[in-house]
Coordinates of C-alpha atoms in Angstrom, one line a residue:
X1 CA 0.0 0.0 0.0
X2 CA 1.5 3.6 -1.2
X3 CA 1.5 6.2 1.5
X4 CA -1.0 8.6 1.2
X5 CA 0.6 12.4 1.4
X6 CA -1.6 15.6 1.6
X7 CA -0.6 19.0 1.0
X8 CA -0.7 21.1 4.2
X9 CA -2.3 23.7 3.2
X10 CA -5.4 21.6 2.0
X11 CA -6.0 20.7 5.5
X12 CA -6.8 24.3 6.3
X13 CA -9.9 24.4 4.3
X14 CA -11.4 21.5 6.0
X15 CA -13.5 21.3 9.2
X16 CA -11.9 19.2 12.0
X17 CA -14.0 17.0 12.6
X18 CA -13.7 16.0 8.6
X19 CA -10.0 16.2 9.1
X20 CA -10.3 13.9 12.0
X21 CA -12.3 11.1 9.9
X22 CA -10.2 11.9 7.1
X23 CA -7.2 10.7 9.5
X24 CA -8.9 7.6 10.9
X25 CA -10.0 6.2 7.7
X26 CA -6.2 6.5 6.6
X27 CA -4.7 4.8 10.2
X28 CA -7.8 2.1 9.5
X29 CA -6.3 1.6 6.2
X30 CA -3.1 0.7 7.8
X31 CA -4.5 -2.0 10.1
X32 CA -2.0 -4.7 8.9
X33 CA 0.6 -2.2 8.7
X34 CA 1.6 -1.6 12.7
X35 CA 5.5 -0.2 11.4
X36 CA 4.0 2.2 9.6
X37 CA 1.0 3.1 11.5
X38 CA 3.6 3.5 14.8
X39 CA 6.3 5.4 13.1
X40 CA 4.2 7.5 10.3
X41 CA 0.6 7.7 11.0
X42 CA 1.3 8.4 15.3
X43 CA 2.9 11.2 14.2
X44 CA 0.0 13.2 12.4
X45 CA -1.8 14.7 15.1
X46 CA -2.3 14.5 18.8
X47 CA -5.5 12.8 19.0
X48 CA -4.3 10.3 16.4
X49 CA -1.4 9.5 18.4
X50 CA -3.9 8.5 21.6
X51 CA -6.1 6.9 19.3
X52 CA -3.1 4.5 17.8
X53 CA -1.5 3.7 21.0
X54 CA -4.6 2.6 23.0
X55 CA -5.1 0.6 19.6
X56 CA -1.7 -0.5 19.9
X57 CA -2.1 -1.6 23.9
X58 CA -5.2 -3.7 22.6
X59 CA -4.4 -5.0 19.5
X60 CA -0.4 -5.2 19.5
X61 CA 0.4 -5.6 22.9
X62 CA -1.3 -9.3 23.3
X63 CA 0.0 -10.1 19.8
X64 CA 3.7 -9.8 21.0
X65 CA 6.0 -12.5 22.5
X66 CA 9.5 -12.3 23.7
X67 CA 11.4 -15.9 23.5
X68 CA 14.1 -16.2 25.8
X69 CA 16.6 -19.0 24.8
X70 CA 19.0 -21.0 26.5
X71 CA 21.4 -22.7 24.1
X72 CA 20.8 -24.8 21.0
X73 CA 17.3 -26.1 22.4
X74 CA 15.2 -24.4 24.8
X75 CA 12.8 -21.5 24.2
X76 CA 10.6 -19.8 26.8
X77 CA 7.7 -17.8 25.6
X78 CA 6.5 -14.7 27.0
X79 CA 3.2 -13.2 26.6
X80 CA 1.4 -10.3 27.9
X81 CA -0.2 -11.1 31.7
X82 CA -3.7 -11.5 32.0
X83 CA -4.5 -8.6 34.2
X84 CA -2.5 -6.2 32.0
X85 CA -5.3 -7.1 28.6
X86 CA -7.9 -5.2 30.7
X87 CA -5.8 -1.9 29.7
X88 CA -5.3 -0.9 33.8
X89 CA -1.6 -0.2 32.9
X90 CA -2.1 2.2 29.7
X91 CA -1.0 5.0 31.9
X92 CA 1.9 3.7 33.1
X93 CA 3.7 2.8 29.6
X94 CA 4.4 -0.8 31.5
X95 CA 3.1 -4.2 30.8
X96 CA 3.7 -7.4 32.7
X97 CA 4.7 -10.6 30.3
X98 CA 5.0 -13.8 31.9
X99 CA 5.8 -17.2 30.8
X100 CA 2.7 -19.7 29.6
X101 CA 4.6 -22.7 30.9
X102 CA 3.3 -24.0 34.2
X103 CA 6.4 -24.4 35.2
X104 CA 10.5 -24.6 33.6
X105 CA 11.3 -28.0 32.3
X106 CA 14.1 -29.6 33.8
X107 CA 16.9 -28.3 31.6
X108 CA 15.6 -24.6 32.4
X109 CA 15.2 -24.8 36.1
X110 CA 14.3 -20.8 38.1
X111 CA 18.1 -20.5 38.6
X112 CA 18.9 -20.7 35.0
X113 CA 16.1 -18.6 34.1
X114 CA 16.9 -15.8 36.1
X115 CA 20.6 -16.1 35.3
X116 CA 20.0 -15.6 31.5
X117 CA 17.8 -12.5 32.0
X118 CA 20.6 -11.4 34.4
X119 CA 23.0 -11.9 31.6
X120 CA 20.6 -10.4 28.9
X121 CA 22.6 -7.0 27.5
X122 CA 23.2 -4.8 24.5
X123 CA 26.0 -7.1 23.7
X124 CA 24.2 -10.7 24.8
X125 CA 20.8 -10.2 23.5
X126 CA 19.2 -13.8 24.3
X127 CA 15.6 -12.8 23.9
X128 CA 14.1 -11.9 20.5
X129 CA 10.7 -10.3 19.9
X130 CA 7.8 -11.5 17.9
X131 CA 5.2 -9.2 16.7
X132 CA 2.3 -10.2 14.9
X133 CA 2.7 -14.3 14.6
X134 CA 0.1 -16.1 12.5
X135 CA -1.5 -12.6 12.0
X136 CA 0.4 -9.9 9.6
X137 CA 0.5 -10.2 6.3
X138 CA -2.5 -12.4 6.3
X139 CA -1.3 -15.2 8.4
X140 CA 1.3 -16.5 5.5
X141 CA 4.0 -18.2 7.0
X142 CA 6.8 -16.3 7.4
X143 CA 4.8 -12.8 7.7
X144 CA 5.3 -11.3 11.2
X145 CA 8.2 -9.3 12.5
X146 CA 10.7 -10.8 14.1
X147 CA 13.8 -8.9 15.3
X148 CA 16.3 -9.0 18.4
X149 CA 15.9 -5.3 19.7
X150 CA 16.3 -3.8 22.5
X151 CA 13.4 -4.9 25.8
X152 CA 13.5 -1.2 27.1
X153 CA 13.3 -0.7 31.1
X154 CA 13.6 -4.4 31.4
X155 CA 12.9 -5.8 35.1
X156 CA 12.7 -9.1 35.9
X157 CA 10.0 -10.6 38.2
X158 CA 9.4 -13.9 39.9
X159 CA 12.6 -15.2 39.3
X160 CA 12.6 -15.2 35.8
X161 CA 9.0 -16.5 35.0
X162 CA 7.5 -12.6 34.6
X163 CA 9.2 -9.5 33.1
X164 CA 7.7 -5.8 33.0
X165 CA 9.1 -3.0 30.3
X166 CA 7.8 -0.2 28.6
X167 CA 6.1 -1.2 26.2
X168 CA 5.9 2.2 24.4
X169 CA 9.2 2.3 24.0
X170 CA 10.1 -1.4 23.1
X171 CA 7.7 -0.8 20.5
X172 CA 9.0 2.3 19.2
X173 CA 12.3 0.3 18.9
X174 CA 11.5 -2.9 17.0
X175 CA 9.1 -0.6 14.0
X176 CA 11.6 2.3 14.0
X177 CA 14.4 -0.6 12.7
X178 CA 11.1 -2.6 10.4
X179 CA 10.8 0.8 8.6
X180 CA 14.8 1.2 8.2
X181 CA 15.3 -2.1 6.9
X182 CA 12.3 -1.9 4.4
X183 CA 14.1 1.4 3.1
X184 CA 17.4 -0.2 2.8
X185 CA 16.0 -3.7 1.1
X186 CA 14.1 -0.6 -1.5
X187 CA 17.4 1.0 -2.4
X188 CA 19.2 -2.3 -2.0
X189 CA 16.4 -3.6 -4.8
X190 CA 16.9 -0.5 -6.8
X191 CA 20.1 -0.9 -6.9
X192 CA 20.4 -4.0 -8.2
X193 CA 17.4 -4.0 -10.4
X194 CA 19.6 -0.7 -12.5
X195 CA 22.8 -2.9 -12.5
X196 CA 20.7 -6.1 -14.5
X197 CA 19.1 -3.4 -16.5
X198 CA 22.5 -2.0 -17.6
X199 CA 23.8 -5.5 -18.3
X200 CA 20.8 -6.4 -20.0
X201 CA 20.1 -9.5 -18.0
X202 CA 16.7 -8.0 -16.1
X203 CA 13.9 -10.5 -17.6
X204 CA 10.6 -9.5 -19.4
X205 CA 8.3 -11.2 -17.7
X206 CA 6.8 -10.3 -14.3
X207 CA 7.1 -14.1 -12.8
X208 CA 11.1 -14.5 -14.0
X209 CA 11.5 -10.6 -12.3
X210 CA 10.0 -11.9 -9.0
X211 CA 12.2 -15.6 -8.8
X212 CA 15.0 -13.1 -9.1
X213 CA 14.3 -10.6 -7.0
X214 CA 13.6 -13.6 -4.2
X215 CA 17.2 -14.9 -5.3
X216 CA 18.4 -11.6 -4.8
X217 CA 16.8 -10.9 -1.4
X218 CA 17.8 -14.2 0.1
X219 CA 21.3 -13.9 -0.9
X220 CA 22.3 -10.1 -1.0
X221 CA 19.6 -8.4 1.4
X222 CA 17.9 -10.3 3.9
X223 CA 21.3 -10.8 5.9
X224 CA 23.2 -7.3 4.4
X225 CA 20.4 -5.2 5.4
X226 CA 20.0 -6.4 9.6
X227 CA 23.9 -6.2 9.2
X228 CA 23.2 -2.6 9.1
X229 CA 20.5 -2.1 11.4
X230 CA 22.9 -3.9 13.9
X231 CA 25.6 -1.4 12.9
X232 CA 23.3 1.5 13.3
X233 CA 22.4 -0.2 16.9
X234 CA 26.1 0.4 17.8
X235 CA 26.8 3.3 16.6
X236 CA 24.0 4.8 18.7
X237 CA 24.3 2.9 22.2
X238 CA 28.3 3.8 21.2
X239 CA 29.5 5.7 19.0
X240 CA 33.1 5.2 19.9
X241 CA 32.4 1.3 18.3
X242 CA 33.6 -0.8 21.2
X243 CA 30.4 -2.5 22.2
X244 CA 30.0 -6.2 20.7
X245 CA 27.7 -6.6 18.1
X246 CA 26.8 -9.7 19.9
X247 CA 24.6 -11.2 17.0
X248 CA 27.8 -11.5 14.5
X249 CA 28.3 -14.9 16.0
X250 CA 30.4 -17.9 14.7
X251 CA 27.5 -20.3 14.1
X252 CA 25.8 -17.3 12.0
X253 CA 29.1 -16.1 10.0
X254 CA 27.5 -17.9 6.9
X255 CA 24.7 -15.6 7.3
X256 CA 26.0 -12.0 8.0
X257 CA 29.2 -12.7 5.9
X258 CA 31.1 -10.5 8.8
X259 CA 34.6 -10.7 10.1
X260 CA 35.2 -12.3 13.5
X261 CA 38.2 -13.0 15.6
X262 CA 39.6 -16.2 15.5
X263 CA 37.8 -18.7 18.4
X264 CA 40.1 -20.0 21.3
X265 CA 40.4 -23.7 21.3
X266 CA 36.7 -25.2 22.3
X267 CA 35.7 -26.7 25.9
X268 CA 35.3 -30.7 26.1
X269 CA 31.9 -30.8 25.3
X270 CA 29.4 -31.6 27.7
X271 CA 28.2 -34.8 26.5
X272 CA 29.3 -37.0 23.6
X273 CA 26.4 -36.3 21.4
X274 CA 26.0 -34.3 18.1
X275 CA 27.4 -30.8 17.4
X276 CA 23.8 -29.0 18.2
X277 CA 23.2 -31.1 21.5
X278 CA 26.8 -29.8 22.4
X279 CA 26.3 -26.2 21.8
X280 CA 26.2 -23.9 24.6
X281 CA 25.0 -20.7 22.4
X282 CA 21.8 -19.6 21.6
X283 CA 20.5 -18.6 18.5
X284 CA 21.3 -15.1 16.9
X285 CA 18.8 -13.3 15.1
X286 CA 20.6 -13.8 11.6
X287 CA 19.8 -17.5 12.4
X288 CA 16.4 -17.4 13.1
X289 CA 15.4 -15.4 10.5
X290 CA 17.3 -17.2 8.0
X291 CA 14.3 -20.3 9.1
X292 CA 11.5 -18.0 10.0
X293 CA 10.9 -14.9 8.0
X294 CA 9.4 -14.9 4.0
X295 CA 12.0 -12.7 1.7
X296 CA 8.5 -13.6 -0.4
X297 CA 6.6 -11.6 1.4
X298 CA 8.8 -8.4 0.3
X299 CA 7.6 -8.4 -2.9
X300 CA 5.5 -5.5 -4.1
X301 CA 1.9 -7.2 -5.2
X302 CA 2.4 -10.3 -3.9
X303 CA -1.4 -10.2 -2.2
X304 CA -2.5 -10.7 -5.9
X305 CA -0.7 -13.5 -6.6
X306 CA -2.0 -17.3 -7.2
X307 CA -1.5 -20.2 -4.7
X308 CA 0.6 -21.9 -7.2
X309 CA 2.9 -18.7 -8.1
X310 CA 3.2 -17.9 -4.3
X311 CA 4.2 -22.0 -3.7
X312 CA 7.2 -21.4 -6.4
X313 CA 8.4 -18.8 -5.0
X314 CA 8.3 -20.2 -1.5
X315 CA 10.4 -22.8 -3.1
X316 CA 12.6 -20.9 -4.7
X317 CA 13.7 -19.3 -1.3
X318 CA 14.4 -22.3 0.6
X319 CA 16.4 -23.9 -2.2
X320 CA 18.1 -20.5 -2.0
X321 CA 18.4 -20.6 1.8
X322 CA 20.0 -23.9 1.4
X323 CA 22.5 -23.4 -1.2
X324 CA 23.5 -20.7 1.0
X325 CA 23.3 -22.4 4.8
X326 CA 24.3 -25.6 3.6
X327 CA 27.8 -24.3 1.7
X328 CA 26.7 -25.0 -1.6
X329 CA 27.7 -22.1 -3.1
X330 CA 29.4 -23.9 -6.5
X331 CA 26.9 -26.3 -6.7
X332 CA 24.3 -24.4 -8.8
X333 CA 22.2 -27.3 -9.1
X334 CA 21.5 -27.7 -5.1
X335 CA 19.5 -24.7 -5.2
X336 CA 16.9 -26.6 -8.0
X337 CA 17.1 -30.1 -6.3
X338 CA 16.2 -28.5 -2.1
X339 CA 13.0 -26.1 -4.3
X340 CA 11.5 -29.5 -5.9
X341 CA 12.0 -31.2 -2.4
X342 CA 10.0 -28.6 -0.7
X343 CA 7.3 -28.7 -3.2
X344 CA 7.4 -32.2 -3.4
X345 CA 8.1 -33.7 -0.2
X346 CA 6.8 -31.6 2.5
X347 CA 3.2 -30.1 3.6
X348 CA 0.7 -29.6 1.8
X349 CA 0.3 -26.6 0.0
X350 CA -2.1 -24.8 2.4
X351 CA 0.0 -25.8 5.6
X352 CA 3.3 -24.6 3.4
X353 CA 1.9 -20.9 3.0
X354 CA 0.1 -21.0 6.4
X355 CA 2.4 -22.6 8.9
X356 CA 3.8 -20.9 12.1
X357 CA 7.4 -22.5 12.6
X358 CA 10.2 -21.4 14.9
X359 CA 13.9 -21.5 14.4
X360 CA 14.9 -25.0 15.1
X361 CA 19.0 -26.4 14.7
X362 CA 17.3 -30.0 13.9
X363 CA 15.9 -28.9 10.3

C-alpha cells in the first residue's frame, strides 16, 4: 500500500471533525501495517497519536512475545499477563509478560532462568521479539516481525518466570528498525534492479522478475540489510564502536558474511552427542530469520498473486536458503534439487503458506 501524502495547506480548508475522519479512515487503512502506522501515522496529530496507542495496547500488545533462549534447544515464551489485557496499565507505559509454561522444564530450572535475564545485555541479546505471529501479512508463514531489539526498562520478576518494560518504548524500537530495513532492502532492490538493467540480464516477464528478486533478497539483502540495522544499533548505544555486536556470532558467519576474531580452542563438550546437542549458544537473530521470516513476502503485489505462483516462489527461497546455509555455493544445481524437495516432499500446499514455525537447529 503507497503512503497517502496531503498538501498542508489543504488541511486548512477543512472542518476538524472531517480532518479527523479523514485521519482515521487512513490509520484504519493501515491495520496490517503496525510499522507504519507506529512510526508515520502516530505522528500526524495529537488525538491520532492516543487513538493509535490505545489501539496499539489492545491489539499489539497481546499479539507480542518475547522468546528467551537457552542454548541450542530451549525456548521460553513470554506473553502479555492477564491482568495487563484489561488496559489498567495504559497510563503507566508498563506491561507485565509472563511465561505460559506451568512451570521450567528440567533443563531450564528458576536459577537458570533468572541467570539468562541477568546476563541479557546490548552485547548478549538472548531474547528476541515476535510481533504479529500467525497474524500480519494475512497469516502467511513467514509474515510477522521478528527482530532481536532492545526490551526497554527491562525488570525481571518472579525469578525469571514474569518481566515488565515499557512497552511504548520497546515498540518504538523494534518498527523504527522494520521501517529502516524496508528502506534499505528498497534502495538495495533498486540498486540492483539498474545494474541487470545496464547489463541487460533483467527478464521481461513479471514471474522471472520476481524468482530473481527472491534470489536476490535471500542472498544479497535479507542478511546485508539487519547487518546494518545492527551497525546503526552500535553506533547509537556507542558511538566510539567498542560494544560487541553480539549477533555477529560464529555459528551465524554464513549468514552476516562479517569478520570475526579467530575462536580459542573449544571446551570438552558436555556430552558425547551431536554438534547442536553440544552447543552452549543460543540462537542469533541472523539465524532465526534465515528459518523463519518470507524474503516472499517483500515483494511488491504479492497479495494478488495465485497459490501456485506464491508456492514457487516459497520454493525458490528455501532452495536458496539452502545453497547458501548448507555451503553449496558452487553447486548451482542444489538450489533446484532443495525447491522441488520442498514442493514435493513436505506439507501440503495450504500448511506450506500457512504454517507458524520457529527456528529449530534440527531442520
Amino acid at each position: 500500500m503507497v503512503p497517502v501524502v496531503v498538501v498542508a495547506g489543504f488541511w486548512g480548508k477543512l472542518p476538524l471533525e472531517l480532518i479527523e475522519r479523514i485521519l482515521d479512515l487512513l490509520i484504519d487503512d493501515y491495520d496490517q501495517d503496525p510499522a507504519y502506522q507506529w512510526t508515520t501515522l502516530r505522528h500526524m496529530a495529537r488525538r491520532q497519536m492516543r487513538r493509535i496507542e490505545r489501539h496499539f495496547y489492545r491489539q499489539w500488545v497481546p499479539k507480542l512475545t518475547i522468546t528467551l533462549y537457552s542454548g541450542s534447544r530451549c525456548q521460553m515464551d513470554y506473553t502479555v499477563a492477564d491482568r495487563d489485557r484489561e488496559g489498567v496499565n495504559f497510563e503507566s507505559g508498563r506491561v507485565r509478560f509472563q511465561t505460559s509454561a506451568a512451570s521450567p522444564s528440567d533443563s531450564l530450572n528458576k536459577d537458570h532462568i533468572r541467570t539468562l535475564w541477568d546476563q541479557y545485555s546490548f552485547e548478549n541479546r538472548v531474547a528476541h521479539l515476535r510481533l504479529g505471529e500467525g497474524v500480519l501479512c494475512r497469516g502467511m508463514t513467514g509474515g510477522y516481525i521478528v527482530n532481536d531489539t532492545d526490551i526497554v526498562d527491562l525488570k525481571v520478576e518472579s525469578e525469571g518466570l514474569g518481566i515488565t518494560f515499557d512497552w511504548r518504548r520497546t515498540f518504538d524500537a523494534l518498527l523504527r528498525e522494520e521501517i529502516m530495513m524496508r528502506k534499505l532492502q528498497a534502495e538495495m532492490t533498486l540498486d540492483r534492479r539498474a545494474q541487470l538493467a545496464a547489463e541487460r540480464r533483467w527478464p521481461t516477464s513479471p514471474r522471472i522478475q520476481r524468482l530473481a528478486l527472491v534470489k536476490h533478497f535471500v542472498l544479497d539483502v535479507q542478511m546485508a540489510k539487519r547487518v546494518a540495522v545492527q551497525q546503526h544499533r552500535r553506533r547509537r548505544y556507542d558511538p566510539s564502536g567498542q560494544a560487541k555486536i553480539g549477533s555477529l556470532t560464529h555459528e551465524s558467519q554464513h549468514l552476516h558474511k562479517q569478520p570475526l576474531p579467530t575462536l580459542s580452542p573449544a571446551p570438552e563438550p558436555r556430552r558425547r552427542c551431536c554438534v547442536i546437542c553440544s552447543r552452549r549458544t543460543s540462537p542469533s537473530i541472523f539465524e532465526v530469520v534465515s528459518c523463519e521470516e518470507s524474503v516472499v513476502l517483500s515483494l511488491e503485489g504479492w497479495e494478488q498473486l495465485g497459490k501456485d505462483e506464491l508456492l514457487d516462489l516459497y520454493a525458490e527461497a528455501y532452495g536458496w536458503n539452502c545453497y547458501r546455509c548448507l555451503g553449496q555455493e558452487n553447486n548451482m544445481d542444489w538450489q533446484q534439487i532443495s525447491k522441488n524437495d520442498w514442493l514435493t516432499v513436505y506439507d501440503s500446499g495450504a500448511e506450506k503458506l500457512h504454517n507458524t514455525r520457529r527456528w529449530n537447529p534440527w531442520f
